[in-house]
């Protein structure tokens, strides 16, 4: 049975079991609740997420050192970085523009009478100066221990660049890193094999503790976000894949199923990164030089799905409080949300912090976030799947434009790490 089928079965079984437990209305202090939901299932889900996160730092470091050591010169890196950043910013800005447009037509906040007893304590966003300074590591070991993705990327790029210029020593080190890369990729495939059990536990825990009642008065908001997410996924990405990448969107999405399902279950682009990177390199055929840079960067700064939630939420909150925003304020929302997606790299629960920044920027009450928090967990799952497919899309398009997309592998539906020669191809040779 294919891995996708097994993951889907795990998700469905988790959903059914969780919903049954929820319907039984288990006593929150009871033994069954403590032993099954908060015990076995919660532990299983957390171990799955931990096992994915465990791979992130070694994977990014090793694959990016290999990638950078194959980039011929600084100009190649500059071009790669420029194209990737431009596409990430462009897709985020179009995602939020689309969300604003649809929300202004649908009017999800008009006439809503949402009651909430949730409190929301906005976490302070880092200053712009700090954001810039935080990208540059002072200590690579600390960067890795803290999992500071942008710092790890900078260190790996510099190191890989030096490897390429260090003569015989560089050749030896490069070969060692390429071997490590193959081993870590193998480790990723081993852990992905456990994904069906992991997603089963995550789904069961979530649906055992969460009801559908919250959607009630927020249905218009909820379904507007879902609609725009689908629109972005099925119109904007395919368009970019066809126009800029000249590849089949159908094949792309068929191959991206697994990272999208894992993203949906874990609600974390960061934890999904190992699955995304393996898919992009081994299944979509993006060369390591491009994939190892674009995917970790994307998992950190590219959040189209999150931007969509913010666009709809801004309009919803403005309408709820009966505040009219001007055109220049909407433009400000687009700008702030796009920059905030870069500025909040590595901050957990990033979506709501970014939303706080956007609301403050245009003078809307930050407490408005309390209104939508009830349905945020479900939306987080869906927008994370969109975030991750956006990373894969940009990697594919940039790979194609840099002539670093192996088309034969892209169209080979059986392509996987298993039918590869010993090593993941690290150069176009
Ligand atoms: N959960 C999202 C992600 O990791 C971010 C967010 O929307 O909060 O991609």
Short mmCIF file of C-alpha atoms and ligand atoms in Angstrom, two decimals:
data_model
loop_
_atom_site.label_atom_id
_atom_site.label_comp_id
_atom_site.label_asym_id
_atom_site.label_seq_id
_atom_site.Cartn_x
_atom_site.Cartn_y
_atom_site.Cartn_z
CA UNK A 1 0.00 0.00 0.00
CA UNK A 2 1.34 3.48 -0.81
CA UNK A 3 2.52 5.76 1.96
CA UNK A 4 -0.14 8.33 1.04
CA UNK A 5 -2.87 5.71 1.42
CA UNK A 6 -1.47 4.64 4.77
CA UNK A 7 -1.29 8.25 5.98
CA UNK A 8 -4.86 8.87 4.85
CA UNK A 9 -6.06 5.76 6.67
CA UNK A 10 -4.18 6.90 9.80
CA UNK A 11 -5.83 10.32 9.57
CA UNK A 12 -9.32 8.92 8.99
CA UNK A 13 -8.98 6.38 11.82
CA UNK A 14 -7.70 9.13 14.15
CA UNK A 15 -10.58 11.38 13.17
CA UNK A 16 -13.17 8.67 13.79
CA UNK A 17 -11.69 7.59 17.12
CA UNK A 18 -11.25 11.20 18.29
CA UNK A 19 -14.80 12.15 17.29
CA UNK A 20 -16.18 9.06 19.07
CA UNK A 21 -14.30 9.92 22.24
CA UNK A 22 -15.59 13.49 21.95
CA UNK A 23 -19.15 12.30 21.43
CA UNK A 24 -18.89 10.07 24.50
CA UNK A 25 -18.18 13.22 26.49
CA UNK A 26 -15.41 11.75 28.60
CA UNK A 27 -15.00 13.21 32.04
CA UNK A 28 -11.95 15.53 31.79
CA UNK A 29 -10.63 14.11 35.06
CA UNK A 30 -11.59 10.53 34.35
CA UNK A 31 -9.21 7.61 33.95
CA UNK A 32 -10.04 6.94 30.28
CA UNK A 33 -9.44 10.54 29.33
CA UNK A 34 -6.19 10.67 31.26
CA UNK A 35 -4.96 7.30 30.01
CA UNK A 36 -6.09 7.33 26.37
CA UNK A 37 -6.34 10.92 25.14
CA UNK A 38 -3.85 12.72 27.35
CA UNK A 39 -1.80 9.55 27.73
CA UNK A 40 -1.13 7.14 24.87
CA UNK A 41 -2.45 9.27 22.01
CA UNK A 42 -0.88 12.54 23.12
CA UNK A 43 2.47 10.86 23.78
CA UNK A 44 2.38 9.12 20.37
CA UNK A 45 1.65 12.39 18.57
CA UNK A 46 4.34 14.29 20.40
CA UNK A 47 6.93 11.60 19.73
CA UNK A 48 6.09 11.79 16.02
CA UNK A 49 6.56 15.58 15.93
CA UNK A 50 9.75 15.28 17.97
CA UNK A 51 11.14 12.70 15.55
CA UNK A 52 10.56 15.05 12.62
CA UNK A 53 12.00 18.03 14.44
CA UNK A 54 15.00 15.95 15.39
CA UNK A 55 15.97 15.77 11.73
CA UNK A 56 15.57 19.41 10.85
CA UNK A 57 18.89 20.87 12.03
CA UNK A 58 21.22 18.11 10.78
CA UNK A 59 19.29 17.85 7.54
CA UNK A 60 19.39 21.56 6.73
CA UNK A 61 23.03 21.95 7.73
CA UNK A 62 24.33 18.94 5.82
CA UNK A 63 22.22 19.32 2.68
CA UNK A 64 22.91 23.04 2.42
CA UNK A 65 26.67 22.61 2.88
CA UNK A 66 26.54 20.10 0.00
CA UNK A 67 24.36 22.46 -2.02
CA UNK A 68 26.50 25.55 -1.47
CA UNK A 69 29.69 23.66 -2.23
CA UNK A 70 28.26 22.94 -5.67
CA UNK A 71 27.32 26.51 -6.49
CA UNK A 72 29.92 27.72 -8.88
CA UNK A 73 30.26 31.31 -7.71
CA UNK A 74 28.81 34.15 -5.66
CA UNK A 75 26.80 35.37 -8.63
CA UNK A 76 24.98 32.02 -8.86
CA UNK A 77 24.11 32.21 -5.18
CA UNK A 78 22.99 35.84 -5.52
CA UNK A 79 20.71 34.95 -8.43
CA UNK A 80 19.27 31.97 -6.57
CA UNK A 81 18.69 34.03 -3.42
CA UNK A 82 17.16 36.92 -5.37
CA UNK A 83 14.73 34.77 -7.34
CA UNK A 84 13.69 32.77 -4.27
CA UNK A 85 13.09 35.84 -2.10
CA UNK A 86 11.23 37.64 -4.90
CA UNK A 87 8.92 34.66 -5.44
CA UNK A 88 8.29 34.15 -1.72
CA UNK A 89 7.39 37.81 -1.22
CA UNK A 90 5.31 37.91 -4.40
CA UNK A 91 3.25 34.82 -3.51
CA UNK A 92 2.65 36.08 0.04
CA UNK A 93 1.59 39.52 -1.19
CA UNK A 94 -0.77 37.98 -3.77
CA UNK A 95 -2.17 35.58 -1.16
CA UNK A 96 -3.12 38.39 1.19
CA UNK A 97 -4.43 40.59 -1.64
CA UNK A 98 -6.67 37.75 -2.83
CA UNK A 99 -7.86 37.22 0.76
CA UNK A 100 -8.71 40.92 1.21
CA UNK A 101 -10.55 41.01 -2.10
CA UNK A 102 -12.67 37.92 -1.44
CA UNK A 103 -13.37 38.97 2.17
CA UNK A 104 -14.52 42.41 1.04
CA UNK A 105 -16.97 40.76 -1.34
CA UNK A 106 -18.18 38.05 1.09
CA UNK A 107 -18.33 40.36 4.15
CA UNK A 108 -17.74 37.61 6.75
CA UNK A 109 -17.92 39.98 9.73
CA UNK A 110 -21.18 41.71 8.86
CA UNK A 111 -23.90 41.05 11.43
CA UNK A 112 -21.81 38.57 13.41
CA UNK A 113 -22.63 38.27 17.07
CA UNK A 114 -19.74 36.25 18.40
CA UNK A 115 -19.40 35.84 22.11
CA UNK A 116 -16.10 34.80 23.52
CA UNK A 117 -14.64 34.18 26.92
CA UNK A 118 -11.14 33.48 25.62
CA UNK A 119 -8.42 35.91 26.55
CA UNK A 120 -5.61 36.74 24.21
CA UNK A 121 -2.32 38.13 25.39
CA UNK A 122 -0.47 39.51 22.35
CA UNK A 123 3.17 38.61 22.37
CA UNK A 124 5.49 41.45 21.50
CA UNK A 125 6.88 41.31 17.96
CA UNK A 126 10.64 41.82 17.53
CA UNK A 127 11.80 45.18 16.17
CA UNK A 128 12.96 45.42 12.57
CA UNK A 129 16.53 46.11 13.65
CA UNK A 130 16.50 43.02 15.84
CA UNK A 131 15.07 40.93 13.01
CA UNK A 132 18.01 41.88 10.77
CA UNK A 133 20.59 41.38 13.51
CA UNK A 134 19.12 37.99 14.44
CA UNK A 135 19.82 36.59 10.98
CA UNK A 136 23.57 36.71 11.57
CA UNK A 137 24.94 34.03 13.89
CA UNK A 138 27.64 34.71 16.45
CA UNK A 139 27.96 31.05 17.38
CA UNK A 140 27.02 28.23 15.00
CA UNK A 141 26.60 25.74 17.83
CA UNK A 142 24.18 28.04 19.60
CA UNK A 143 22.28 28.61 16.32
CA UNK A 144 21.89 24.85 15.93
CA UNK A 145 21.00 24.28 19.57
CA UNK A 146 18.32 26.97 19.32
CA UNK A 147 17.18 25.78 15.89
CA UNK A 148 17.54 29.33 14.50
CA UNK A 149 16.88 28.47 10.90
CA UNK A 150 18.07 31.64 9.20
CA UNK A 151 21.32 31.58 11.18
CA UNK A 152 21.89 27.94 10.27
CA UNK A 153 21.25 28.79 6.62
CA UNK A 154 23.83 31.62 6.71
CA UNK A 155 26.45 29.44 8.40
CA UNK A 156 25.88 26.47 6.05
CA UNK A 157 26.09 28.73 2.98
CA UNK A 158 29.39 30.25 4.13
CA UNK A 159 30.80 26.88 5.10
CA UNK A 160 29.77 25.24 1.82
CA UNK A 161 31.25 28.12 -0.13
CA UNK A 162 34.55 27.73 1.69
CA UNK A 163 34.49 23.96 1.10
CA UNK A 164 34.32 24.60 -2.64
CA UNK A 165 37.41 26.82 -2.39
CA UNK A 166 39.55 24.81 -0.01
CA UNK A 167 41.34 22.59 -2.53
CA UNK A 168 42.06 18.99 -1.54
CA UNK A 169 40.80 19.49 2.03
CA UNK A 170 37.55 20.82 0.59
CA UNK A 171 37.17 17.76 -1.65
CA UNK A 172 37.56 15.42 1.33
CA UNK A 173 35.12 17.37 3.49
CA UNK A 174 32.63 17.59 0.65
CA UNK A 175 32.67 13.86 0.13
CA UNK A 176 32.11 13.37 3.86
CA UNK A 177 29.13 15.74 3.84
CA UNK A 178 27.68 14.01 0.78
CA UNK A 179 27.86 10.68 2.59
CA UNK A 180 26.23 12.23 5.64
CA UNK A 181 23.57 13.67 3.39
CA UNK A 182 22.71 10.22 2.03
CA UNK A 183 22.52 8.78 5.54
CA UNK A 184 20.27 11.56 6.82
CA UNK A 185 17.98 11.23 3.81
CA UNK A 186 17.71 7.54 4.60
CA UNK A 187 16.83 8.42 8.18
CA UNK A 188 14.10 10.72 6.88
CA UNK A 189 12.57 7.89 4.84
CA UNK A 190 12.69 5.59 7.85
CA UNK A 191 10.86 8.10 10.04
CA UNK A 192 8.36 9.01 7.32
CA UNK A 193 7.41 5.36 7.36
CA UNK A 194 6.04 5.93 10.86
CA UNK A 195 3.95 8.91 9.75
CA UNK A 196 0.63 7.00 9.52
CA UNK A 197 0.84 6.14 13.25
CA UNK A 198 1.92 9.66 14.12
CA UNK A 199 -0.91 11.34 12.25
CA UNK A 200 -3.37 8.84 13.74
CA UNK A 201 -2.38 9.93 17.26
CA UNK A 202 -2.39 13.65 16.36
CA UNK A 203 -5.82 13.50 14.72
CA UNK A 204 -7.35 11.41 17.49
CA UNK A 205 -6.08 13.76 20.23
CA UNK A 206 -7.25 16.84 18.37
CA UNK A 207 -10.75 15.65 17.58
CA UNK A 208 -11.23 14.11 21.02
CA UNK A 209 -10.67 17.52 22.58
CA UNK A 210 -12.11 19.83 19.96
CA UNK A 211 -15.72 20.18 18.94
CA UNK A 212 -17.27 21.71 15.84
CA UNK A 213 -19.52 24.00 17.85
CA UNK A 214 -17.04 26.89 17.70
CA UNK A 215 -17.55 27.20 13.97
CA UNK A 216 -21.21 28.19 14.51
CA UNK A 217 -21.30 31.97 14.36
CA UNK A 218 -17.88 32.06 12.71
CA UNK A 219 -18.97 29.95 9.74
CA UNK A 220 -18.70 32.88 7.29
CA UNK A 221 -15.16 33.66 8.46
CA UNK A 222 -14.13 30.00 8.53
CA UNK A 223 -15.41 29.16 5.06
CA UNK A 224 -14.07 32.37 3.53
CA UNK A 225 -10.57 31.44 4.73
CA UNK A 226 -11.02 27.87 3.46
CA UNK A 227 -12.31 29.15 0.10
CA UNK A 228 -9.39 31.53 -0.42
CA UNK A 229 -6.90 28.83 0.61
CA UNK A 230 -8.39 26.54 -2.03
CA UNK A 231 -8.40 29.33 -4.63
CA UNK A 232 -4.76 30.11 -4.00
CA UNK A 233 -3.83 26.44 -4.12
CA UNK A 234 -5.78 25.55 -7.23
CA UNK A 235 -5.38 28.75 -9.27
CA UNK A 236 -2.33 30.80 -8.25
CA UNK A 237 0.15 27.92 -7.77
CA UNK A 238 -0.84 26.02 -10.93
CA UNK A 239 -0.59 29.28 -12.88
CA UNK A 240 2.93 29.94 -11.62
CA UNK A 241 3.94 26.32 -12.21
CA UNK A 242 2.71 26.49 -15.80
CA UNK A 243 3.87 30.02 -16.69
CA UNK A 244 7.18 30.23 -14.82
CA UNK A 245 8.01 26.56 -14.29
CA UNK A 246 6.57 25.09 -17.54
CA UNK A 247 5.71 21.88 -15.67
CA UNK A 248 2.49 20.00 -14.95
CA UNK A 249 0.69 21.21 -11.80
CA UNK A 250 -1.09 17.85 -11.61
CA UNK A 251 2.14 15.93 -11.24
CA UNK A 252 3.36 18.53 -8.77
CA UNK A 253 0.36 18.14 -6.49
CA UNK A 254 0.30 14.35 -6.78
CA UNK A 255 3.86 14.29 -5.52
CA UNK A 256 3.31 16.94 -2.84
CA UNK A 257 0.49 14.92 -1.21
CA UNK A 258 2.64 13.49 1.55
CA UNK A 259 4.21 16.76 2.83
CA UNK A 260 0.78 18.41 2.59
CA UNK A 261 -0.83 15.66 4.68
CA UNK A 262 1.96 15.78 7.27
CA UNK A 263 1.68 19.60 7.37
CA UNK A 264 -2.06 19.28 7.87
CA UNK A 265 -1.62 16.85 10.76
CA UNK A 266 1.26 18.61 12.52
CA UNK A 267 0.27 22.27 11.79
CA UNK A 268 3.96 23.07 11.50
CA UNK A 269 5.94 23.86 8.34
CA UNK A 270 9.08 23.48 10.43
CA UNK A 271 8.31 19.94 11.60
CA UNK A 272 7.25 19.00 8.06
CA UNK A 273 10.51 20.28 6.57
CA UNK A 274 12.25 16.88 6.36
CA UNK A 275 9.31 15.45 4.40
CA UNK A 276 9.09 18.53 2.15
CA UNK A 277 12.80 18.52 1.41
CA UNK A 278 12.90 14.86 0.59
CA UNK A 279 9.87 15.19 -1.69
CA UNK A 280 11.33 18.21 -3.47
CA UNK A 281 14.67 16.55 -4.10
CA UNK A 282 13.91 12.85 -4.55
CA UNK A 283 10.40 12.98 -6.02
CA UNK A 284 10.14 16.32 -7.80
CA UNK A 285 13.74 16.19 -9.01
CA UNK A 286 14.87 19.63 -7.82
CA UNK A 287 18.66 19.55 -7.51
CA UNK A 288 20.05 19.79 -4.03
CA UNK A 289 21.74 23.18 -4.67
CA UNK A 290 18.29 24.72 -5.12
CA UNK A 291 16.16 22.51 -2.85
CA UNK A 292 18.42 22.66 0.20
CA UNK A 293 18.28 26.47 0.10
CA UNK A 294 14.72 27.26 -1.01
CA UNK A 295 12.86 24.73 1.16
CA UNK A 296 14.33 25.59 4.62
CA UNK A 297 14.09 29.28 3.77
CA UNK A 298 10.47 28.81 2.71
CA UNK A 299 9.55 26.80 5.80
CA UNK A 300 10.82 29.77 7.82
CA UNK A 301 9.62 32.84 5.95
CA UNK A 302 7.06 31.80 3.34
CA UNK A 303 3.54 31.54 4.69
CA UNK A 304 0.92 32.15 2.04
CA UNK A 305 -1.80 30.25 3.89
CA UNK A 306 -1.10 32.24 7.05
CA UNK A 307 -1.23 35.49 5.06
CA UNK A 308 -4.64 34.47 3.72
CA UNK A 309 -5.96 33.93 7.24
CA UNK A 310 -4.66 37.38 8.17
CA UNK A 311 -6.31 39.07 5.20
CA UNK A 312 -9.72 37.57 5.95
CA UNK A 313 -9.29 38.10 9.71
CA UNK A 314 -8.46 41.80 9.23
CA UNK A 315 -11.60 42.40 7.18
CA UNK A 316 -13.65 40.30 9.60
CA UNK A 317 -12.45 42.21 12.66
CA UNK A 318 -12.91 45.59 10.95
CA UNK A 319 -16.47 44.68 10.00
CA UNK A 320 -17.25 43.25 13.42
CA UNK A 321 -16.26 46.52 15.08
CA UNK A 322 -17.88 48.55 12.28
CA UNK A 323 -14.61 50.23 11.30
CA UNK A 324 -14.11 51.23 7.66
CA UNK A 325 -10.60 50.84 6.33
CA UNK A 326 -9.34 53.04 3.51
CA UNK A 327 -7.53 51.80 0.43
CA UNK A 328 -4.20 52.97 1.80
CA UNK A 329 -4.86 51.00 4.98
CA UNK A 330 -5.50 47.87 2.95
CA UNK A 331 -2.22 48.45 1.12
CA UNK A 332 -0.60 48.80 4.53
CA UNK A 333 -2.10 45.44 5.54
CA UNK A 334 -0.53 43.80 2.46
CA UNK A 335 2.85 45.38 3.15
CA UNK A 336 2.88 44.63 6.89
CA UNK A 337 1.72 41.03 6.50
CA UNK A 338 4.30 40.35 3.79
CA UNK A 339 7.17 41.83 5.80
CA UNK A 340 5.92 40.27 9.03
CA UNK A 341 6.11 36.82 7.41
CA UNK A 342 9.86 37.38 7.08
CA UNK A 343 10.24 39.17 10.41
CA UNK A 344 8.64 36.52 12.58
CA UNK A 345 10.84 33.66 11.34
CA UNK A 346 11.27 30.99 13.96
CA UNK A 347 8.63 32.30 16.33
CA UNK A 348 6.10 29.59 17.30
CA UNK A 349 2.40 30.34 16.83
CA UNK A 350 3.57 32.78 14.25
CA UNK A 351 0.23 33.35 12.53
CA UNK A 352 -1.43 35.15 15.42
CA UNK A 353 1.66 37.27 16.19
CA UNK A 354 1.76 38.43 12.61
CA UNK A 355 -1.92 39.21 12.81
CA UNK A 356 -1.29 41.30 15.94
CA UNK A 357 1.27 43.33 14.00
CA UNK A 358 -1.11 43.84 11.09
CA UNK A 359 -4.00 44.92 13.32
CA UNK A 360 -1.82 47.35 15.26
CA UNK A 361 -0.49 48.82 12.05
CA UNK A 362 -3.93 49.83 10.82
CA UNK A 363 -5.32 50.71 14.25
CA UNK A 364 -7.77 47.83 14.68
CA UNK A 365 -8.43 46.41 18.18
CA UNK A 366 -6.03 43.53 18.85
CA UNK A 367 -8.67 41.93 21.14
CA UNK A 368 -10.48 41.11 17.89
CA UNK A 369 -8.20 38.09 17.69
CA UNK A 370 -10.15 36.55 20.57
CA UNK A 371 -13.17 36.33 18.28
CA UNK A 372 -11.48 34.03 15.81
CA UNK A 373 -9.26 31.99 18.11
CA UNK A 374 -11.92 29.28 18.53
CA UNK A 375 -11.58 28.11 14.93
CA UNK A 376 -7.89 28.88 14.55
CA UNK A 377 -6.66 25.39 15.32
CA UNK A 378 -8.52 23.86 12.38
CA UNK A 379 -7.56 26.69 10.05
CA UNK A 380 -3.93 26.36 11.14
CA UNK A 381 -3.91 22.80 9.82
CA UNK A 382 -5.23 23.85 6.44
CA UNK A 383 -3.07 26.93 6.03
CA UNK A 384 0.06 24.99 6.98
CA UNK A 385 -0.65 22.56 4.11
CA UNK A 386 -0.84 25.59 1.79
CA UNK A 387 2.35 27.09 3.27
CA UNK A 388 4.24 23.88 2.60
CA UNK A 389 2.98 23.46 -0.96
CA UNK A 390 4.03 27.08 -1.61
CA UNK A 391 7.58 26.18 -0.57
CA UNK A 392 7.57 23.19 -2.92
CA UNK A 393 6.16 25.30 -5.75
CA UNK A 394 8.86 27.98 -5.43
CA UNK A 395 11.61 25.32 -5.21
CA UNK A 396 10.29 23.76 -8.42
CA UNK A 397 9.96 27.05 -10.30
CA UNK A 398 13.38 28.33 -9.20
CA UNK A 399 14.91 24.92 -10.00
CA UNK A 400 13.42 25.03 -13.47
CA UNK A 401 14.60 28.56 -14.19
CA UNK A 402 18.13 27.72 -13.00
CA UNK A 403 18.16 24.56 -15.11
CA UNK A 404 18.35 22.50 -11.95
CA UNK A 405 15.13 20.55 -12.24
CA UNK A 406 15.48 16.97 -13.41
CA UNK A 407 12.40 16.71 -15.66
CA UNK A 408 12.70 12.98 -16.08
CA UNK A 409 12.51 12.54 -12.31
CA UNK A 410 9.72 15.12 -12.05
CA UNK A 411 7.52 13.12 -14.43
CA UNK A 412 8.54 9.72 -13.05
CA UNK A 413 5.68 8.80 -10.74
CA UNK A 414 7.79 6.13 -9.06
CA UNK A 415 10.71 8.42 -8.30
CA UNK A 416 11.83 8.15 -4.72
CA UNK A 417 14.99 7.95 -2.72
CA UNK A 418 14.81 4.16 -3.17
CA UNK A 419 15.41 4.18 -6.89
CA UNK A 420 18.24 6.62 -6.73
CA UNK A 421 21.89 5.84 -7.17
CA UNK A 422 23.58 5.83 -3.84
CA UNK A 423 23.53 9.59 -3.43
CA UNK A 424 20.99 12.29 -4.00
CA UNK A 425 22.19 14.16 -7.07
CA UNK A 426 23.96 17.19 -5.76
CA UNK A 427 25.05 18.68 -9.05
CA UNK A 428 23.59 18.97 -12.52
CA UNK A 429 26.32 16.68 -13.82
N1 LIG B 1 1.38 26.78 11.53
C1 LIG B 1 1.87 27.58 10.44
C2 LIG B 1 3.13 26.98 9.86
O1 LIG B 1 3.94 26.46 10.59
C3 LIG B 1 2.15 29.00 10.85
C4 LIG B 1 0.90 29.68 11.36
O2 LIG B 1 0.02 29.96 10.54
O3 LIG B 1 0.80 29.93 12.55
O4 LIG B 1 3.33 27.06 8.67
#
